[in-house]
Coordinates of N, CA and C and ligand atoms in Angstrom, one line a residue:
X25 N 11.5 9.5 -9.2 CA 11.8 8.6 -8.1 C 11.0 7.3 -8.3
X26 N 11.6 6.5 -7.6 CA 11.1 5.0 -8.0 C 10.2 4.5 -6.0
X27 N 9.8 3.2 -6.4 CA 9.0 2.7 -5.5 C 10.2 1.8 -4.4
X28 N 10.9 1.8 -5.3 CA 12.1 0.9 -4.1 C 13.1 2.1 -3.6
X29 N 12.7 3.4 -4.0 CA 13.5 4.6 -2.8 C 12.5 4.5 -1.9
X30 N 11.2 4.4 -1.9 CA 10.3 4.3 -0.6 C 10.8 3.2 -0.2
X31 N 10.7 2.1 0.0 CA 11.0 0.6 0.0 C 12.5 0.9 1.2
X32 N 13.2 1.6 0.4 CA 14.6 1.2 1.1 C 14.4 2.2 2.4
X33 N 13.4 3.2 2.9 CA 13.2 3.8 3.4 C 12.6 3.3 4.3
X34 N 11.4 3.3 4.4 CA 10.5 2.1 4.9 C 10.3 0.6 5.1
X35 N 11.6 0.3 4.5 CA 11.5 -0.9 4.8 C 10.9 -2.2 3.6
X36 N 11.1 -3.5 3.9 CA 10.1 -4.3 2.7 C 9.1 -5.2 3.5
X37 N 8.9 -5.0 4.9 CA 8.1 -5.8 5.6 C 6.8 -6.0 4.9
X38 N 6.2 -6.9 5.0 CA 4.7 -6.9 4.6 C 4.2 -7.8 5.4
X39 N 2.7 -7.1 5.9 CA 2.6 -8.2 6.8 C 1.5 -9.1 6.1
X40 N 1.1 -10.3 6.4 CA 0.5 -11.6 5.3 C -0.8 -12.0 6.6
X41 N -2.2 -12.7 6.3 CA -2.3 -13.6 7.1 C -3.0 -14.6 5.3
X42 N -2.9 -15.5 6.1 CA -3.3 -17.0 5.3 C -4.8 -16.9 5.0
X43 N -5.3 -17.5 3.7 CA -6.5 -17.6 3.6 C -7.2 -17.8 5.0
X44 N -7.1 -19.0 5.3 CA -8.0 -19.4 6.2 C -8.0 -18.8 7.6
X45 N -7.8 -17.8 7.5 CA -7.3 -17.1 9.1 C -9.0 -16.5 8.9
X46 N -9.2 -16.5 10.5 CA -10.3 -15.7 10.3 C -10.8 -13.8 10.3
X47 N -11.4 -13.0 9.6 CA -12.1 -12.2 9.8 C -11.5 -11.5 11.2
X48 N -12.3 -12.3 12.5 CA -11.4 -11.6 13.4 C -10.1 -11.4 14.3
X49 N -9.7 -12.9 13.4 CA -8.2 -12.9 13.3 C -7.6 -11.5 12.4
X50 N -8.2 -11.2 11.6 CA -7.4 -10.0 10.9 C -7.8 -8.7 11.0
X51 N -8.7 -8.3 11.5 CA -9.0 -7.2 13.0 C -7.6 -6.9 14.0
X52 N -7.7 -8.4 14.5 CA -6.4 -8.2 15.6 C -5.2 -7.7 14.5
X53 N -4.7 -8.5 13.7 CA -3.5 -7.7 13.1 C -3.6 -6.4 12.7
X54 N -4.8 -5.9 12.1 CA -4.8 -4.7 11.4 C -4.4 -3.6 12.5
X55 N -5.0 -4.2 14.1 CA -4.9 -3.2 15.0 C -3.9 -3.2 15.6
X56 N -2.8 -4.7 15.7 CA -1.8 -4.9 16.1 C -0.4 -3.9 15.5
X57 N -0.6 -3.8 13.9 CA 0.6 -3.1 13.3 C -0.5 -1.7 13.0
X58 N -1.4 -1.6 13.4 CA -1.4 0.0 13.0 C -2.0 0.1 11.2
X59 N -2.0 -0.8 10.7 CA -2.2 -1.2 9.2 C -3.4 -0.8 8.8
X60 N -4.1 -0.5 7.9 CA -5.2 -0.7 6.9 C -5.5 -1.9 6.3
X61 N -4.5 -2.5 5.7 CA -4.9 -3.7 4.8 C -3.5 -4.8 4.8
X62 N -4.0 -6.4 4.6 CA -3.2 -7.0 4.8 C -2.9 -7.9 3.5
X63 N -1.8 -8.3 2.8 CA -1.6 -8.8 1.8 C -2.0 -10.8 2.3
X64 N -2.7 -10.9 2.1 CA -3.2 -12.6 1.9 C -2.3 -13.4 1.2
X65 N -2.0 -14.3 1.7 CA -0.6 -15.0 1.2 C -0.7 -16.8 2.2
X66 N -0.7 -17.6 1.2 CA 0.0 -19.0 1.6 C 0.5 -19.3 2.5
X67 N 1.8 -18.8 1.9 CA 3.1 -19.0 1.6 C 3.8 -17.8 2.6
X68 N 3.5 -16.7 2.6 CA 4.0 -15.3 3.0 C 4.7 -14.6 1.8
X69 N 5.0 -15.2 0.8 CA 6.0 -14.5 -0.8 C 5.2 -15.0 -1.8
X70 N 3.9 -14.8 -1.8 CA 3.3 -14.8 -2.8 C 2.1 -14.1 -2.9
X71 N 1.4 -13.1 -3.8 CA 0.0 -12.7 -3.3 C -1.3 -13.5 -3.8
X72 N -1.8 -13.9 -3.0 CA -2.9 -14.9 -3.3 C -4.1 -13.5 -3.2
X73 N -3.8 -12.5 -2.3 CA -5.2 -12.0 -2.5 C -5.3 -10.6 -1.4
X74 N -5.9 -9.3 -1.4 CA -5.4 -8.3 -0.5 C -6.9 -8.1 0.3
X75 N -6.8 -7.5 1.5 CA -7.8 -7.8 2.4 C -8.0 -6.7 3.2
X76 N -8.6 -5.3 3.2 CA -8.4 -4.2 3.9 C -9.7 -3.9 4.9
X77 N -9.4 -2.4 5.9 CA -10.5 -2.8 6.8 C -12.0 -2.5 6.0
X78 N -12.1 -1.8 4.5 CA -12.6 -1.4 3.8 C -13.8 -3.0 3.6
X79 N -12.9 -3.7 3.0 CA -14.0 -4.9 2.6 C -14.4 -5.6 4.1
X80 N -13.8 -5.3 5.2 CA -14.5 -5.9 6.4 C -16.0 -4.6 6.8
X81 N -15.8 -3.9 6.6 CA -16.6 -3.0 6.6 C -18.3 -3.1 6.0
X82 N -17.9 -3.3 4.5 CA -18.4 -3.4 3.2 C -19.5 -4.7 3.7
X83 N -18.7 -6.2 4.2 CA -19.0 -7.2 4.7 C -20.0 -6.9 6.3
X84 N -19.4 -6.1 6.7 CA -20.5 -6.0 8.5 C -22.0 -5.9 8.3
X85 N -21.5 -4.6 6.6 CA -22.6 -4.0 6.5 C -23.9 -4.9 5.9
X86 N -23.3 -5.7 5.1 CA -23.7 -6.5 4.2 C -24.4 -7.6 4.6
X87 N -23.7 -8.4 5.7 CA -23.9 -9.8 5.7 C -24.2 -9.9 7.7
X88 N -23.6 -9.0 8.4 CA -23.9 -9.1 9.9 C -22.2 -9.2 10.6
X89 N -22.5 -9.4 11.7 CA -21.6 -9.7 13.2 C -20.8 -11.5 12.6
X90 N -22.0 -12.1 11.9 CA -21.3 -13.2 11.8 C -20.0 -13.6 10.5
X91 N -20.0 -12.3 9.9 CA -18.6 -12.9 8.8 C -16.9 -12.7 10.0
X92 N -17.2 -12.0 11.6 CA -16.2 -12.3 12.2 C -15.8 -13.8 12.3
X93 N -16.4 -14.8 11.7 CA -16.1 -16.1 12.1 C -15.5 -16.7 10.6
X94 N -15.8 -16.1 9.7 CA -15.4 -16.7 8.4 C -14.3 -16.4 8.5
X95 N -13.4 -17.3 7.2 CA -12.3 -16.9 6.8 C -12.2 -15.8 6.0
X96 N -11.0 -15.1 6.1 CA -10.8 -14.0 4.9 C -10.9 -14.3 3.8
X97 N -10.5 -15.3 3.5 CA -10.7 -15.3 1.4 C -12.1 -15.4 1.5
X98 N -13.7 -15.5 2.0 CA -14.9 -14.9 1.8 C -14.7 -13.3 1.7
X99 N -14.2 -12.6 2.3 CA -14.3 -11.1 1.9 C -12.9 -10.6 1.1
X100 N -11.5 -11.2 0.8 CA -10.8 -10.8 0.3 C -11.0 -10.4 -1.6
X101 N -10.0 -9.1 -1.6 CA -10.1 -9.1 -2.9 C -8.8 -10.5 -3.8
X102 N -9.5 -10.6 -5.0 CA -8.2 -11.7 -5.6 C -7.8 -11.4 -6.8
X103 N -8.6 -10.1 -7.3 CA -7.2 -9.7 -8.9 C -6.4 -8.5 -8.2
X104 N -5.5 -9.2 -7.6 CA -4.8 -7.3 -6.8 C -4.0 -7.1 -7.7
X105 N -3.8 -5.8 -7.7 CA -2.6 -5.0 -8.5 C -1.5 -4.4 -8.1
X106 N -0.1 -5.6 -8.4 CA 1.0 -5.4 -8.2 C 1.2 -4.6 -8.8
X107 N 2.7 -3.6 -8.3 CA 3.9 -3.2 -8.6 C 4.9 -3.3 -8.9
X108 N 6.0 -3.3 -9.7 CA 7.4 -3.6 -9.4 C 8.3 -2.7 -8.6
X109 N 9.2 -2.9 -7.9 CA 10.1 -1.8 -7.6 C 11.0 -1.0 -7.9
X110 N 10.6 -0.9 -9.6 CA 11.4 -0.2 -10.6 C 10.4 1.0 -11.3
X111 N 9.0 0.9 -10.3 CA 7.9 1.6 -11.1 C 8.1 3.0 -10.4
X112 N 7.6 3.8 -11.6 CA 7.8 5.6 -10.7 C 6.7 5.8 -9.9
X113 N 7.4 6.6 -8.8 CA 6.0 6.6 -7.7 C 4.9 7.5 -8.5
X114 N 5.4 8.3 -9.1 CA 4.3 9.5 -9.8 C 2.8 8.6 -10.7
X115 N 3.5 7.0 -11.1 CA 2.9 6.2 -11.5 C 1.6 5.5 -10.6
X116 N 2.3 4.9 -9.6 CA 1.2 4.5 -8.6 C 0.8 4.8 -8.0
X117 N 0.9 6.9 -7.6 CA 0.0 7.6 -7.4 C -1.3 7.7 -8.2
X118 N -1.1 7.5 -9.0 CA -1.9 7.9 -10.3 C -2.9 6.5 -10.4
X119 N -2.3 5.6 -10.1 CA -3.1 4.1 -10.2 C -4.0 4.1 -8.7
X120 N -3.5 4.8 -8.1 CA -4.3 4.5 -6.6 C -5.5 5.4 -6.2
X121 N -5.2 6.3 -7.2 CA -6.5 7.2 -7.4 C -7.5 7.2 -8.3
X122 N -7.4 6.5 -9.6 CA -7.7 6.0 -10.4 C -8.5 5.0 -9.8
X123 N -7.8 3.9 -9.2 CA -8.7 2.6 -9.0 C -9.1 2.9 -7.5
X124 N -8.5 3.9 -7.0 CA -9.4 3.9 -5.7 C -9.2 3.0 -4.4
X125 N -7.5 2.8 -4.8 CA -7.3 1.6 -3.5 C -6.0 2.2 -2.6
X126 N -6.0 2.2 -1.7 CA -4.7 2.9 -1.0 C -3.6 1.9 -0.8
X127 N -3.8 0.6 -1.2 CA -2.6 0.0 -0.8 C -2.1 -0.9 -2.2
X128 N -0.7 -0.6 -2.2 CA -0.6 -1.5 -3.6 C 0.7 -2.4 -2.7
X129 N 0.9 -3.7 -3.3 CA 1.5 -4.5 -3.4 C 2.9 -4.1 -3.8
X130 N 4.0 -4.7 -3.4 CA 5.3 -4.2 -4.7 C 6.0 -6.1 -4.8
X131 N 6.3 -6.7 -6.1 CA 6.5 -7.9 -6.5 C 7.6 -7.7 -6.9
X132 N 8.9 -8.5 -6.8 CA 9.7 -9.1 -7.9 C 10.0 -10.1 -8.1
X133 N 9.8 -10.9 -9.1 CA 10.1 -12.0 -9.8 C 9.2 -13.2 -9.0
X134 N 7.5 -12.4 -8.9 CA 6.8 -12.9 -8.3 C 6.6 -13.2 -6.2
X135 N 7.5 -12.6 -6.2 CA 7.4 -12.2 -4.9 C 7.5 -11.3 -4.3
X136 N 6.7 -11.2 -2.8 CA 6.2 -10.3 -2.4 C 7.7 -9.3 -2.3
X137 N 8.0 -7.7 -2.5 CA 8.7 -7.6 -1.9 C 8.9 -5.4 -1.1
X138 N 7.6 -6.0 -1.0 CA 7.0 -4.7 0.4 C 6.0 -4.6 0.1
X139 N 5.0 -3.3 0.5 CA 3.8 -2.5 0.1 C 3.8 -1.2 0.7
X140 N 3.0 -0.4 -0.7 CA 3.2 0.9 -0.4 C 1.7 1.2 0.1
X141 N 1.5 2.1 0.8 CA 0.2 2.8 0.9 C 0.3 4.0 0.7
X142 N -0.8 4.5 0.6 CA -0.9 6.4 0.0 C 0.0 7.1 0.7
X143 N -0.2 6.9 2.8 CA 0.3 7.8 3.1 C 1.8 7.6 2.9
X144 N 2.3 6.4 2.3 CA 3.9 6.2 2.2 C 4.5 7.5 0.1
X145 N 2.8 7.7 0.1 CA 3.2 8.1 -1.4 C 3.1 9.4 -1.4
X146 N 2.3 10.0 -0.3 CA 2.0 11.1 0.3 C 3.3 12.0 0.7
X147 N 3.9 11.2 2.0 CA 5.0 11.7 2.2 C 6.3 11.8 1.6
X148 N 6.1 10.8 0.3 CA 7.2 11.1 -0.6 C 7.1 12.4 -1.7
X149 N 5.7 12.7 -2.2 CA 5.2 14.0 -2.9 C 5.2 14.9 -1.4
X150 N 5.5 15.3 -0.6 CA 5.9 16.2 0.1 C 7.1 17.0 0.2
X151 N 7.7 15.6 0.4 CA 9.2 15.9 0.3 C 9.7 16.3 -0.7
X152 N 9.4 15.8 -1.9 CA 10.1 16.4 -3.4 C 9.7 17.6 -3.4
X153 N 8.5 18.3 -2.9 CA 7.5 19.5 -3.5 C 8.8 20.8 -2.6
X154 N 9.0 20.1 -1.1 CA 9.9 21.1 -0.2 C 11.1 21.2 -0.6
X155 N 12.0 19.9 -1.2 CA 12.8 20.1 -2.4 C 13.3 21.0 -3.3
X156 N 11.8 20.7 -4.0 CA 12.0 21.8 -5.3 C 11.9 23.5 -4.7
X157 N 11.1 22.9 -3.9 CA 10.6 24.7 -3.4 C 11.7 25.5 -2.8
X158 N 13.1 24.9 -2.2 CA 13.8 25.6 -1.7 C 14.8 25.3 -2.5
X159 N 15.2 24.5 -3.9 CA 15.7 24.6 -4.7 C 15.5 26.1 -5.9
X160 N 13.9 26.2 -5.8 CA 14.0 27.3 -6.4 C 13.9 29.1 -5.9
X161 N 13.3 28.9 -4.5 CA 14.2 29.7 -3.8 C 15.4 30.0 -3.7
X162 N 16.6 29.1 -3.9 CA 18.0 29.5 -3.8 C 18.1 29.7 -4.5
X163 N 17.1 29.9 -6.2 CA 17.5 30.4 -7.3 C 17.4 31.9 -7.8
X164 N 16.1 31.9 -6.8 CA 15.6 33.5 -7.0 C 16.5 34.3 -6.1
X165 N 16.6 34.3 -5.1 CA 17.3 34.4 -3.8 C 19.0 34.7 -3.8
X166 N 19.6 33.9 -4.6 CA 20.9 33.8 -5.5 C 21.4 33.2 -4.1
X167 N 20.9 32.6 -3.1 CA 21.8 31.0 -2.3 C 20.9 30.2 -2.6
X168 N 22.2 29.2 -2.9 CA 22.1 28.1 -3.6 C 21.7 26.9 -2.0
X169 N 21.1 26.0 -2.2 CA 20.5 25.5 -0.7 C 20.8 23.9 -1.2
Ligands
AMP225 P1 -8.1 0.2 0.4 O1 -8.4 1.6 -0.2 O2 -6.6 -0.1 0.0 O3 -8.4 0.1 1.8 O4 -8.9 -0.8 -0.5 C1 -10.2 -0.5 -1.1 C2 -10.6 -1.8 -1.8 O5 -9.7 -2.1 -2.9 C3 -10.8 -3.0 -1.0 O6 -11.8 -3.8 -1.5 C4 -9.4 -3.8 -1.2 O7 -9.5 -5.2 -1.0 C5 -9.1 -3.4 -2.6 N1 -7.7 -3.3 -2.8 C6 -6.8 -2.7 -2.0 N2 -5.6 -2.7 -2.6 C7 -5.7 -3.3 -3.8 C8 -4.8 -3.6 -4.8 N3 -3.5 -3.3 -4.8 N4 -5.3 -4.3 -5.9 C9 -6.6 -4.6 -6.0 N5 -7.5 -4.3 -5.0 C10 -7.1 -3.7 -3.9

């Protein structure tokens, strides 16, 4: 299975805020949609840079109460690692555990076009496993399901 069967599932919204937004400007969104991390963007279709509650955390701990006043691109990450929406999920399971990040980006032709997070990768490895499992029950079983 691919990243754009999640996608068409969920949707391709992503939500963006601008470099210069502040810290606790992106508090309020994270709590506003329920989110972990937000894709940093100009423009809104391009990724300049990813920004989760992880590196505000990382930042409280680090620096104080006062990086709520900075802008995000002081705590944002800037080599993020796209996807395409042709890539196997089994793949960017594998990348997200590896590099340790729950949220990947998905691009085409340089633009933004959704983001997946674990638990979107989570629930797709559930689903196949219940699949298969009652696929091969109807096998041993002799009904076919
Ligand atoms: P997360 O687990 O997604 O909350 O992010 C953990 C750390 O990885 C934070 O420093 C994020 O800025 C960074 N990060 C999250 N997603 C990505 C990504 N797709 N590419 C590179 N870094 C990322």
């Amino acid at each position: 299975m691919r990243i754009s069967d999640i996608l068409r599932v969920k949707g391709d919204q992503v939500v963006t805020v601008t470099p210069d937004a502040t810290v606790e400007r992106l508090l309020g969104v994270l709590a506003e949609h329920r989110i972990g991390a937000v894709v940093v963007s100009r423009d809104g279709t391009t990724v300049d840079g990813i920004v989760s509650e992880r590196d505000v955390v990382r930042a409280l701990a680090g620096k104080g109460a006062g990086i709520l006043a900075l802008p995000v691109s002081e705590i944002q990450t800037t080599q993020v690692r796209t996807v395409s929406p042709e890539a196997q999920v089994e793949d960017v399971e594998r990348l997200m555990t590896l590099r340790r990040f729950r949220h990947v980006p998905v691009t085409a032709d340089g633009r933004l076009a959704g983001v997946v997070s674990i638990g979107d990768v989570v629930k797709h490895r559930i689903e196949q496993l219940e699949t298969e499992r009652s696929t091969l029950e109807g096998y041993i079983t002799g009904e076919r399901t």
